[in-house]
Short mmCIF file of C-alpha atoms in Angstrom, two decimals:
data_model
loop_
_atom_site.label_atom_id
_atom_site.label_comp_id
_atom_site.label_asym_id
_atom_site.label_seq_id
_atom_site.Cartn_x
_atom_site.Cartn_y
_atom_site.Cartn_z
CA MET H 145 230.60 196.17 -39.51
CA ALA H 146 234.34 196.60 -40.03
CA GLY H 147 236.11 193.33 -40.65
CA PHE H 148 233.06 191.45 -41.93
CA PRO H 149 231.57 191.53 -45.45
CA GLU H 150 228.34 193.46 -45.84
CA ILE H 151 225.12 191.61 -46.61
CA ARG H 152 223.64 193.06 -49.79
CA ALA H 153 220.38 191.14 -49.65
CA ILE H 154 218.54 188.22 -48.06
CA PHE H 155 215.83 186.33 -49.87
CA LEU H 156 213.71 183.28 -49.07
CA ALA H 157 213.28 180.81 -51.92
CA GLN H 158 210.73 178.01 -51.85
CA PHE H 159 209.60 175.21 -54.10
CA HIS H 160 205.97 175.89 -54.97
CA PRO H 161 203.99 172.72 -55.78
CA ASP H 162 202.57 174.29 -58.94
CA GLN H 163 205.01 177.03 -59.98
CA GLY H 164 208.30 175.39 -59.02
CA PRO H 165 211.17 177.47 -57.53
CA ILE H 166 210.00 180.93 -56.47
CA VAL H 167 211.25 183.85 -54.36
CA ARG H 168 208.70 184.31 -51.61
CA MET H 169 210.19 187.46 -50.07
CA SER H 170 213.42 189.44 -50.09
CA VAL H 171 215.13 192.26 -48.22
CA PRO H 172 215.40 194.75 -49.93
CA GLU H 173 212.19 193.99 -51.78
CA ASP H 174 213.60 194.56 -55.29
CA ALA H 175 216.94 192.80 -54.70
CA VAL H 176 216.06 189.74 -56.80
CA ASP H 177 215.12 189.70 -60.47
CA VAL H 178 212.53 186.97 -61.08
CA GLY H 179 211.75 187.88 -64.70
CA GLU H 180 212.04 185.67 -67.74
CA ASN H 181 214.87 183.18 -67.88
CA ALA H 182 218.01 184.89 -69.20
CA TYR H 183 219.26 181.68 -70.79
CA THR H 184 217.99 181.19 -74.31
CA ASP H 185 219.33 177.68 -74.86
CA THR H 186 218.94 176.01 -71.48
CA GLY H 187 215.95 175.19 -69.34
CA ALA H 188 215.37 173.93 -65.86
CA THR H 189 215.62 170.32 -66.97
CA ASN H 190 218.92 170.84 -68.75
CA ARG H 191 220.45 172.75 -65.86
CA SER H 192 219.35 170.03 -63.45
CA SER H 193 221.11 167.45 -65.56
CA GLU H 194 224.21 169.67 -65.56
CA LEU H 195 224.12 169.73 -61.76
CA ARG H 196 223.89 165.94 -61.60
CA ASP H 197 226.76 165.52 -64.06
CA THR H 198 229.67 167.57 -62.75
CA GLY H 199 231.74 166.56 -65.73
CA ALA H 200 229.35 168.33 -68.08
CA MET H 201 229.71 171.56 -66.12
CA GLY H 202 233.22 172.07 -67.42
CA GLY H 203 234.60 173.05 -64.01
CA ILE H 204 231.53 175.01 -62.92
CA VAL H 205 230.79 172.79 -59.92
CA SER H 206 233.48 171.95 -57.40
CA SER H 207 233.24 170.35 -53.97
CA ASN H 208 235.48 170.80 -50.97
CA ASN H 209 237.84 167.80 -50.88
CA ASN H 210 238.44 168.19 -47.15
CA PHE H 211 235.33 166.12 -46.46
CA ALA H 212 235.72 162.37 -46.66
CA HIS H 213 232.23 161.49 -47.85
CA GLU H 214 229.48 164.00 -48.57
CA PRO H 215 230.88 167.53 -48.76
CA GLU H 216 229.29 170.07 -46.43
CA VAL H 217 230.42 172.99 -48.61
CA VAL H 218 229.72 173.07 -52.32
CA GLU H 219 230.97 175.98 -54.40
CA LEU H 220 229.22 176.72 -57.68
CA ILE H 221 229.93 179.37 -60.30
CA LYS H 222 227.19 180.20 -62.77
CA ARG H 223 227.74 181.89 -66.10
CA THR H 224 226.30 185.39 -66.05
CA THR H 225 225.43 185.69 -69.75
CA ALA H 226 223.63 183.54 -72.23
CA ARG H 227 225.63 181.52 -74.70
CA GLY H 228 223.86 183.14 -77.61
CA GLY H 229 223.87 186.76 -76.50
CA PRO H 230 224.15 189.30 -73.69
CA SER H 231 222.38 188.99 -70.35
CA LEU H 232 218.80 190.32 -70.23
CA VAL H 233 218.64 190.96 -66.48
CA ASP H 234 219.47 194.04 -64.45
CA SER H 235 223.10 193.70 -63.31
CA SER H 236 222.26 195.46 -60.04
CA LYS H 237 219.90 192.63 -59.08
CA ILE H 238 220.33 188.93 -58.39
CA ASP H 239 219.32 186.88 -61.42
CA PHE H 240 217.22 184.19 -59.76
CA ASN H 241 216.36 182.32 -62.95
CA SER H 242 219.99 181.63 -63.73
CA ILE H 243 220.61 180.01 -60.34
CA GLN H 244 217.22 178.61 -59.36
CA THR H 245 218.24 174.98 -59.93
CA LEU H 246 221.18 175.58 -57.59
CA ILE H 247 219.11 177.37 -54.95
CA ILE H 248 216.54 174.53 -55.00
CA PRO H 249 218.91 171.70 -55.90
CA LYS H 250 218.70 167.91 -55.97
CA LEU H 251 218.24 166.14 -52.64
CA THR H 252 221.92 165.16 -52.47
CA LEU H 253 222.83 168.81 -51.87
CA PHE H 254 220.29 169.56 -49.18
CA GLU H 255 221.57 170.69 -45.78
CA ARG H 256 224.93 171.57 -47.30
CA LEU H 257 226.50 175.03 -47.47
CA ILE H 258 226.35 176.18 -51.10
CA THR H 259 228.04 179.22 -52.66
CA VAL H 260 226.79 180.48 -56.03
CA ASN H 261 228.52 183.25 -57.98
CA THR H 262 226.18 185.09 -60.32
CA GLY H 263 226.84 188.46 -61.91
CA ARG H 264 228.08 190.91 -59.27
CA PHE H 265 226.92 188.79 -56.36
CA LYS H 266 228.01 185.82 -54.31
CA VAL H 267 225.05 183.93 -52.83
CA MET H 268 225.45 181.64 -49.81
CA CYS H 269 222.62 179.32 -48.86
CA TYR H 270 221.65 176.21 -46.92
CA PRO H 271 218.75 174.40 -48.67
CA VAL H 272 216.39 172.42 -46.44
CA ALA H 273 213.74 169.80 -47.24
CA ILE H 274 211.15 168.68 -44.66
CA GLU H 275 209.02 165.60 -45.20
CA GLY H 276 205.50 165.71 -43.82
CA ASN H 277 201.90 166.60 -44.50
CA TYR H 278 202.57 168.99 -47.35
CA ALA H 279 201.73 169.17 -51.02
CA ARG H 280 203.92 166.55 -52.71
CA ASN H 281 204.69 165.35 -49.16
CA MET H 282 207.66 167.69 -48.85
CA PHE H 283 208.34 171.34 -48.00
CA ILE H 284 211.51 172.80 -49.57
CA PHE H 285 212.94 176.22 -48.74
CA ASN H 286 216.25 178.07 -48.76
CA MET H 287 217.21 181.27 -46.94
CA CYS H 288 219.89 182.90 -49.11
CA PHE H 289 222.45 185.58 -48.22
CA ALA H 290 223.89 187.75 -51.02
CA PHE H 291 227.26 189.53 -50.87
CA ASP H 292 229.59 191.30 -53.27
CA ILE H 293 231.27 188.74 -55.49
CA SER H 294 234.74 189.69 -54.19
CA ALA H 295 233.76 189.35 -50.50
CA ASP H 296 235.44 186.78 -48.28
CA THR H 297 232.38 185.05 -46.84
CA LYS H 298 234.03 182.28 -44.80
CA CYS H 299 232.91 183.88 -41.53
CA TYR H 300 229.27 183.68 -42.69
CA GLY H 301 229.30 179.91 -43.21
CA PRO H 302 228.23 179.05 -39.62
CA VAL H 303 225.63 181.87 -39.67
CA VAL H 304 223.96 180.70 -42.87
CA LYS H 305 223.91 177.13 -41.61
CA ARG H 306 222.50 178.17 -38.23
CA VAL H 307 219.73 180.27 -39.80
CA GLY H 308 218.70 177.36 -42.02
CA SER H 309 218.68 174.94 -39.09
CA LEU H 310 216.65 177.35 -36.92
CA LEU H 311 214.07 177.88 -39.64
CA LYS H 312 213.77 174.13 -40.07
CA GLU H 313 213.12 173.71 -36.35
CA LEU H 314 210.58 176.56 -36.33
CA GLU H 315 208.80 175.04 -39.31
CA VAL H 316 208.62 171.59 -37.75
CA THR H 317 207.37 172.89 -34.42
CA GLY H 318 205.30 175.92 -35.42
CA ARG H 319 204.78 175.98 -39.22
CA LEU H 320 206.52 179.38 -39.40
CA LEU H 321 207.28 179.18 -43.13
CA SER H 322 204.38 177.19 -44.57
CA ASP H 323 201.65 179.09 -42.66
CA VAL H 324 200.73 182.50 -44.08
CA ALA H 325 200.34 183.81 -40.52
CA GLY H 326 204.10 183.57 -40.05
CA THR H 327 204.92 185.91 -42.96
CA ARG H 328 205.09 189.04 -40.82
CA ALA H 329 207.41 187.49 -38.21
CA LEU H 330 209.58 186.03 -40.96
CA LEU H 331 209.93 189.34 -42.78
CA THR H 332 210.78 191.11 -39.53
CA MET H 333 213.49 188.57 -38.82
CA MET H 334 215.01 189.01 -42.28
CA ARG H 335 215.12 192.81 -41.96
CA GLN H 336 216.67 192.55 -38.53
CA LEU H 337 219.27 190.08 -39.82
CA VAL H 338 220.46 192.48 -42.52
CA ASN H 339 220.55 195.54 -40.26
CA LYS H 340 222.00 193.99 -37.11
CA LEU H 341 224.65 191.83 -38.75
CA ASN H 342 225.81 194.67 -41.00
CA ASP H 343 225.92 197.24 -38.19
CA HIS H 344 226.93 195.22 -35.14
CA GLY H 345 228.00 191.76 -36.29
CA GLU H 346 225.41 190.10 -34.04
CA TYR H 347 221.68 189.58 -33.94
CA GLN H 348 219.18 188.88 -31.16
CA ILE H 349 215.40 189.03 -31.47
CA GLU H 350 212.27 187.67 -29.86
CA LEU H 351 209.90 186.26 -32.48
CA ASP H 352 206.18 186.61 -31.80
CA LEU H 353 204.71 183.26 -32.88
CA LYS H 354 201.28 183.60 -31.28
CA GLY H 355 198.71 181.80 -33.37
CA LEU H 356 201.32 179.49 -34.87
CA SER H 357 202.60 177.43 -31.95
CA GLN H 358 201.45 177.86 -28.37
CA PRO H 359 204.54 176.20 -26.80
CA MET H 360 206.76 178.55 -28.87
CA ALA H 361 204.67 181.72 -28.62
CA SER H 362 207.82 183.71 -27.90
CA THR H 363 211.05 182.37 -29.36
CA GLY H 364 214.44 184.04 -29.05
CA ILE H 365 217.13 183.84 -31.73
CA SER H 366 220.75 184.84 -31.12
CA ILE H 367 223.43 184.92 -33.84
CA LYS H 368 226.92 186.36 -33.73
CA LEU H 369 229.65 186.70 -36.34
CA PHE H 370 233.14 185.52 -35.50
CA PRO H 371 236.35 186.00 -37.52
CA TYR H 372 237.41 183.02 -39.58
CA TYR H 373 240.83 181.60 -38.79
CA GLU H 374 242.67 178.89 -40.63
CA ASN H 375 243.58 175.77 -38.71
CA PRO H 376 246.91 176.16 -36.89
CA ALA H 377 249.97 174.75 -38.59
CA THR H 378 251.66 171.58 -37.37
CA ILE H 379 254.28 172.59 -34.81
CA GLU H 380 257.42 170.50 -34.46
CA ALA H 381 260.10 170.51 -31.77
CA PHE H 382 262.57 172.36 -34.04
CA HIS H 383 260.26 175.28 -34.85
CA VAL H 384 261.02 178.71 -33.39
CA PRO H 385 257.97 180.83 -32.41
CA VAL H 386 258.30 184.53 -33.21
CA LYS H 387 256.13 187.13 -31.47
CA LEU H 388 253.81 189.13 -33.68
CA VAL H 389 252.08 191.03 -30.85
CA ASP H 390 253.05 192.40 -27.46
CA PHE H 391 252.01 189.70 -25.01
CA ASP H 392 251.75 192.13 -22.10
CA VAL H 393 249.30 194.32 -24.01
CA ALA H 394 247.33 191.29 -25.20
CA ARG H 395 247.11 189.92 -21.65
CA ARG H 396 245.71 193.15 -20.20
CA LYS H 397 243.38 193.71 -23.16
CA SER H 398 241.86 190.24 -22.75
CA ALA H 399 241.40 190.89 -19.03
CA GLN H 400 239.60 194.15 -19.71
CA THR H 401 237.34 192.36 -22.16
CA VAL H 402 236.36 189.83 -19.50
CA TYR H 403 235.76 192.22 -16.62
CA GLN H 404 234.71 195.32 -18.62
CA GLN H 405 236.54 197.39 -16.01
CA HIS H 406 240.09 198.22 -15.02
CA ALA H 407 242.40 195.22 -15.23
CA SER H 408 244.59 194.80 -12.17
CA ASN H 409 248.29 194.07 -12.46
CA ASP H 410 247.89 190.51 -11.18
CA ILE H 411 245.54 189.44 -14.00
CA MET H 412 247.06 186.34 -15.60
CA TRP H 413 246.47 184.15 -18.61
CA ASP H 414 246.25 180.42 -18.44
CA LEU H 415 249.20 179.14 -16.37
CA VAL H 416 250.69 177.20 -19.28
CA LEU H 417 250.39 180.19 -21.62
CA ASP H 418 252.13 182.38 -19.06
CA LYS H 419 255.04 179.97 -18.75
CA VAL H 420 255.30 179.40 -22.49
CA ALA H 421 255.12 183.14 -23.23
CA GLU H 422 258.08 183.76 -20.93
CA GLY H 423 260.22 181.42 -23.02
CA ILE H 424 259.34 182.95 -26.40
CA ASP H 425 262.25 185.22 -27.26
CA ASN H 426 262.30 184.63 -31.06
CA VAL H 427 265.39 182.43 -30.61
CA ASN H 428 264.37 179.41 -28.51
CA HIS H 429 262.89 176.43 -30.30
CA VAL H 430 259.88 174.50 -29.00
CA ARG H 431 261.81 171.79 -27.16
CA ARG H 432 264.00 174.34 -25.37
CA ILE H 433 260.90 176.33 -24.35
CA ALA H 434 259.36 173.15 -22.92
CA ARG H 435 262.50 172.39 -20.91
CA GLN H 436 262.84 175.91 -19.56
CA ALA H 437 259.17 176.10 -18.60
CA GLN H 438 259.24 172.56 -17.18
CA VAL H 439 256.07 171.77 -19.09
CA PRO H 440 255.51 168.61 -21.18
CA GLU H 441 256.30 169.24 -24.83
CA PRO H 442 252.84 168.20 -26.16
CA THR H 443 251.25 170.75 -23.80
CA VAL H 444 253.63 173.46 -25.04
CA VAL H 445 252.71 172.58 -28.63
CA LEU H 446 249.00 172.98 -27.82
CA ALA H 447 249.65 176.38 -26.23
CA LEU H 448 251.68 177.53 -29.24
CA GLN H 449 248.98 176.29 -31.63
CA HIS H 450 246.51 178.40 -29.69
CA LEU H 451 248.72 181.48 -30.09
CA ASP H 452 249.31 180.68 -33.76
CA TYR H 453 245.57 180.27 -34.38
CA TYR H 454 244.91 183.83 -33.22
CA GLY H 455 247.88 185.30 -35.09
CA CYS H 456 249.99 186.04 -32.00
CA ILE H 457 253.05 184.14 -33.25
CA ALA H 458 254.63 182.90 -36.46
CA LEU H 459 256.92 179.90 -36.92
CA VAL H 460 260.40 180.02 -38.44
CA ASP H 461 263.43 177.75 -38.46
CA ILE H 462 266.34 177.80 -36.05
CA PHE H 463 268.70 180.63 -37.00
CA GLN H 464 272.37 179.68 -37.34
CA PHE H 465 275.20 181.27 -39.27
CA SER H 466 275.66 177.97 -41.09
CA ASN H 467 272.13 178.19 -42.54
CA VAL H 468 271.56 178.66 -46.25
CA TYR H 469 268.76 180.82 -47.66
CA GLU H 470 267.68 181.92 -51.10
CA ALA H 471 265.81 185.01 -52.25
CA GLN H 472 262.26 184.66 -53.55
CA ALA H 473 260.29 186.61 -56.13
CA ARG H 474 258.53 188.56 -53.36
CA VAL H 475 261.74 190.53 -52.78
CA LYS H 476 260.34 192.99 -55.31
CA ASP H 477 257.50 193.76 -52.84
CA VAL H 478 259.88 195.61 -50.58
CA MET H 479 260.83 197.82 -53.54
CA ARG H 480 257.25 199.03 -54.02
CA ASN H 481 255.82 198.90 -50.51
CA GLY H 482 256.78 201.89 -48.40
CA TRP H 483 255.24 200.46 -45.22
CA LEU H 484 257.21 197.24 -45.64
CA GLN H 485 260.42 199.20 -46.13
CA ARG H 486 259.90 201.19 -42.92
CA GLU H 487 258.99 198.09 -40.93
CA CYS H 488 262.02 196.22 -42.23
CA HIS H 489 264.35 199.14 -41.50
CA ALA H 490 263.06 199.57 -37.95
CA TYR H 491 263.19 195.84 -37.22
CA VAL H 492 266.65 195.16 -38.63
CA THR H 493 268.69 198.13 -37.40
CA ARG H 494 269.89 197.89 -33.81
CA ASP H 495 268.44 200.37 -31.31
CA GLY H 496 266.66 202.25 -34.11
CA GLN H 497 269.87 203.72 -35.54
CA ALA H 498 268.43 205.20 -38.70
CA GLY H 499 271.74 206.05 -40.32
CA THR H 500 273.25 202.57 -40.14
CA VAL H 501 271.70 201.01 -43.27
CA SER H 502 269.76 202.79 -46.00
CA LEU H 503 266.60 201.39 -47.53
CA GLU H 504 268.34 200.93 -50.87
CA ARG H 505 271.03 198.92 -49.13
CA LEU H 506 268.43 196.67 -47.49
CA ILE H 507 266.84 195.87 -50.84
CA GLN H 508 270.25 195.09 -52.35
CA LEU H 509 271.12 192.80 -49.43
CA TYR H 510 267.93 190.76 -49.83
CA ALA H 511 268.68 190.33 -53.52
CA THR H 512 272.18 189.02 -52.79
CA VAL H 513 271.00 186.11 -50.62
CA ARG H 514 271.36 182.97 -52.71
CA GLN H 515 271.92 179.24 -52.49
CA ARG H 516 275.27 177.59 -51.76
CA ARG H 517 276.30 180.50 -49.55
CA THR H 518 275.90 180.28 -45.78
CA VAL H 519 274.86 183.26 -43.73
CA ALA H 520 278.42 183.59 -42.41
CA GLU H 521 279.83 183.67 -45.95
CA TRP H 522 277.13 186.17 -46.99
CA ILE H 523 278.16 188.49 -44.12
CA VAL H 524 281.79 188.43 -45.26
CA ASP H 525 280.93 188.90 -48.92
CA ASN H 526 278.80 191.98 -48.22
CA CYS H 527 280.95 193.47 -45.45
CA ILE H 528 278.08 193.53 -42.95
CA ASP H 529 278.68 195.44 -39.71
CA VAL H 530 277.06 193.01 -37.25
CA GLU H 531 277.34 195.53 -34.41
CA ARG H 532 274.87 197.86 -36.10
CA PHE H 533 273.00 195.42 -38.31
CA ASP H 534 271.00 192.56 -36.74
CA VAL H 535 271.50 189.70 -39.19
CA ARG H 536 269.12 187.35 -37.38
CA ARG H 537 266.29 189.89 -37.54
CA PHE H 538 267.10 190.58 -41.19
CA ILE H 539 266.73 186.88 -42.04
CA VAL H 540 263.65 186.35 -39.87
CA PHE H 541 261.89 189.36 -41.38
CA GLY H 542 262.59 188.06 -44.87
CA VAL H 543 261.28 184.58 -44.01
CA LEU H 544 258.11 185.92 -42.37
CA HIS H 545 257.24 188.06 -45.40
CA GLY H 546 258.09 185.41 -47.98
CA MET H 547 261.14 187.19 -49.33
CA LEU H 548 263.57 184.47 -48.21
CA ARG H 549 263.29 180.70 -48.08
CA ARG H 550 265.34 178.38 -45.92
CA VAL H 551 267.30 175.78 -47.86
CA HIS H 552 267.37 172.75 -45.55
CA CYS H 553 270.15 170.16 -45.46
CA PHE H 554 268.95 166.54 -45.58
CA PRO H 555 271.60 163.94 -44.67
CA VAL H 556 271.13 160.64 -46.50
CA LEU H 557 272.93 157.39 -45.63
CA CYS H 558 273.92 155.43 -48.71
CA ALA H 559 272.37 151.96 -48.81
CA SER H 560 275.67 150.19 -49.54
CA VAL H 561 277.35 151.85 -46.58
CA GLU H 562 274.42 151.04 -44.31
CA SER H 563 274.56 147.34 -45.17
CA ALA H 564 278.34 147.30 -44.71
CA LYS H 565 278.00 148.86 -41.26
CA LYS H 566 275.62 146.11 -40.19
CA GLU H 567 277.96 143.27 -41.20
CA PRO H 568 280.35 142.17 -38.46
CA SER H 569 283.95 142.99 -39.28
CA ARG H 570 285.96 139.77 -39.51
CA LYS H 571 288.99 141.24 -41.10
CA GLY H 572 291.73 141.80 -38.58
CA SER H 573 289.94 139.89 -35.81
CA ASN H 574 292.15 136.78 -36.26
CA SER H 575 295.41 138.59 -36.89
CA GLY H 576 297.49 140.80 -34.73
CA SER H 577 297.66 143.51 -37.37
CA GLY H 578 295.30 146.37 -36.92
CA SER H 579 295.01 145.88 -33.18
CA GLY H 580 295.87 149.53 -32.68
CA ASP H 581 293.27 150.82 -35.18
CA GLU H 582 290.48 152.96 -33.76
CA GLU H 583 287.02 151.42 -33.72
CA PRO H 584 284.61 152.96 -36.22
CA LEU H 585 282.18 155.56 -34.83
CA LYS H 586 278.78 154.18 -33.99
CA LEU H 587 275.57 156.17 -34.19
CA GLU H 588 272.45 155.50 -32.21
CA PRO H 589 269.91 153.39 -34.14
CA ARG H 590 267.35 156.22 -33.88
CA VAL H 591 269.81 158.57 -35.61
CA VAL H 592 270.54 156.06 -38.37
CA ALA H 593 266.78 155.66 -38.89
CA MET H 594 266.50 159.42 -39.51
CA LEU H 595 269.13 159.36 -42.28
CA ASP H 596 266.59 158.40 -44.94
CA GLY H 597 266.31 161.80 -46.62
CA THR H 598 263.03 162.82 -44.96
CA HIS H 599 264.54 164.50 -41.87
CA HIS H 600 266.59 167.66 -42.19
CA LEU H 601 269.60 168.50 -40.04
CA ASP H 602 267.68 170.85 -37.71
CA GLU H 603 265.25 168.09 -36.79
CA ILE H 604 268.06 165.62 -36.10
CA CYS H 605 270.00 168.14 -34.02
CA VAL H 606 267.01 168.97 -31.83
CA ALA H 607 266.13 165.30 -31.42
CA GLU H 608 269.68 164.52 -30.24
CA ASN H 609 270.17 167.84 -28.39
CA LYS H 610 273.38 168.60 -30.27
CA ASP H 611 274.73 171.62 -32.12
CA ALA H 612 274.61 171.52 -35.91
CA ALA H 613 278.42 171.62 -36.23
CA VAL H 614 278.83 168.78 -33.72
CA MET H 615 276.17 166.64 -35.38
CA ARG H 616 277.61 167.21 -38.84
CA GLY H 617 281.03 166.22 -37.53
CA LEU H 618 279.59 162.98 -36.13
CA LEU H 619 277.89 162.21 -39.43
CA ASP H 620 281.07 162.89 -41.40
CA SER H 621 283.03 160.62 -39.07
CA TYR H 622 280.46 157.88 -39.51
CA GLY H 623 280.99 158.02 -43.28
CA GLY H 624 278.81 157.28 -46.26
CA ILE H 625 276.60 160.37 -45.77
CA GLU H 626 275.39 162.43 -48.69
CA TYR H 627 273.88 165.89 -48.08
CA VAL H 628 270.93 167.04 -50.15
CA HIS H 629 269.94 170.73 -50.01
CA LEU H 630 266.26 171.45 -50.68
#
């Protein structure tokens, strides 16, 4: 199915009490090579010790550090050739012998998502061990999914885990895997998994378990693939959401998906999303959107995170002519990407006036953006006609595509000045001289607390609801402020 990686093979591995790790069945039947071990200098015992000692693997085993204790995802990369010579297995098949100690691993890796790269394939699996009345008092199996090695298989993580958990439940309740009578139902399920997930991205089947478990004589299994999205970014009050899709089209398309019929004109999104969407004009920051919509700011942030999660918006900084940007190495992408050039030209020129700025001129302008020059100074230096050339869109487009980077201004209050400000001024209090002097400007304690070098000027301005020029004037009047540009 378009958008999802194609399953190349599925195979069921088990730990046989006499033979050790074996491949019980596979779809297609000849997808797995179970011949002689391709390694000439390592055996099962040595590879098991390698798995226990990650340091000896030389970077072969890596765990996901996002998990605090036991990782749920373990990524493993196996060497595809022997140390003493070329590989002896068919490159069009999965070399089971080279990865068998990772498919049937140590108990510490059971019920964890595991990814193994071997030859041309990437194998995802979820090993399961069931204690009970079995040979050696334990039944070990692993349903493995094989993909092309370059495939992005993140969307298959929940599917592989769900299949492993379902098979565990069916084994506990009906002996589906350990009983020979369940072979036919199991093989049917595996064939259906490959065909349905590849063609439709979802799978639903009724398993006939008569003779295995009377309470579960007919068991239904439903699995569906969903796109994988990264967690939404942290959204602050000074961020500016930029539309990446037409909200009106998205609203009606989602309504048609729900009702499967014509969507009426009064179909609405969630009330908060409707109000927040009205305030997104690619200029307003989060706090201003919350005030205009009369919605609490944390609720607006949640709504924007929802839109960001599904790729409906992107986040940029507040555009001002006093901002400073610098060109990045990705500027060269616009030189070689015709689609990017056309998109940039259509987005930047006002009212689609094709003759206003040439593509060559756009590339030159991106290359001239550099540090220590504000946007206003850059406009003057390059003689930009702001009536035909939308500078804000030019900057936003560059930021969104990684061609420009905002150089933020961080005001820092010197420690000596801060301590002097806190001391009461005794000089002049007992004498008449200086009675006409103006009192020094005082800043709110919350503003002084933000002058520690970790809060940039945009954040301070939004927090105090002041323009950047006004806030910078207040800071200069206060004195003892150093500005760091990063």
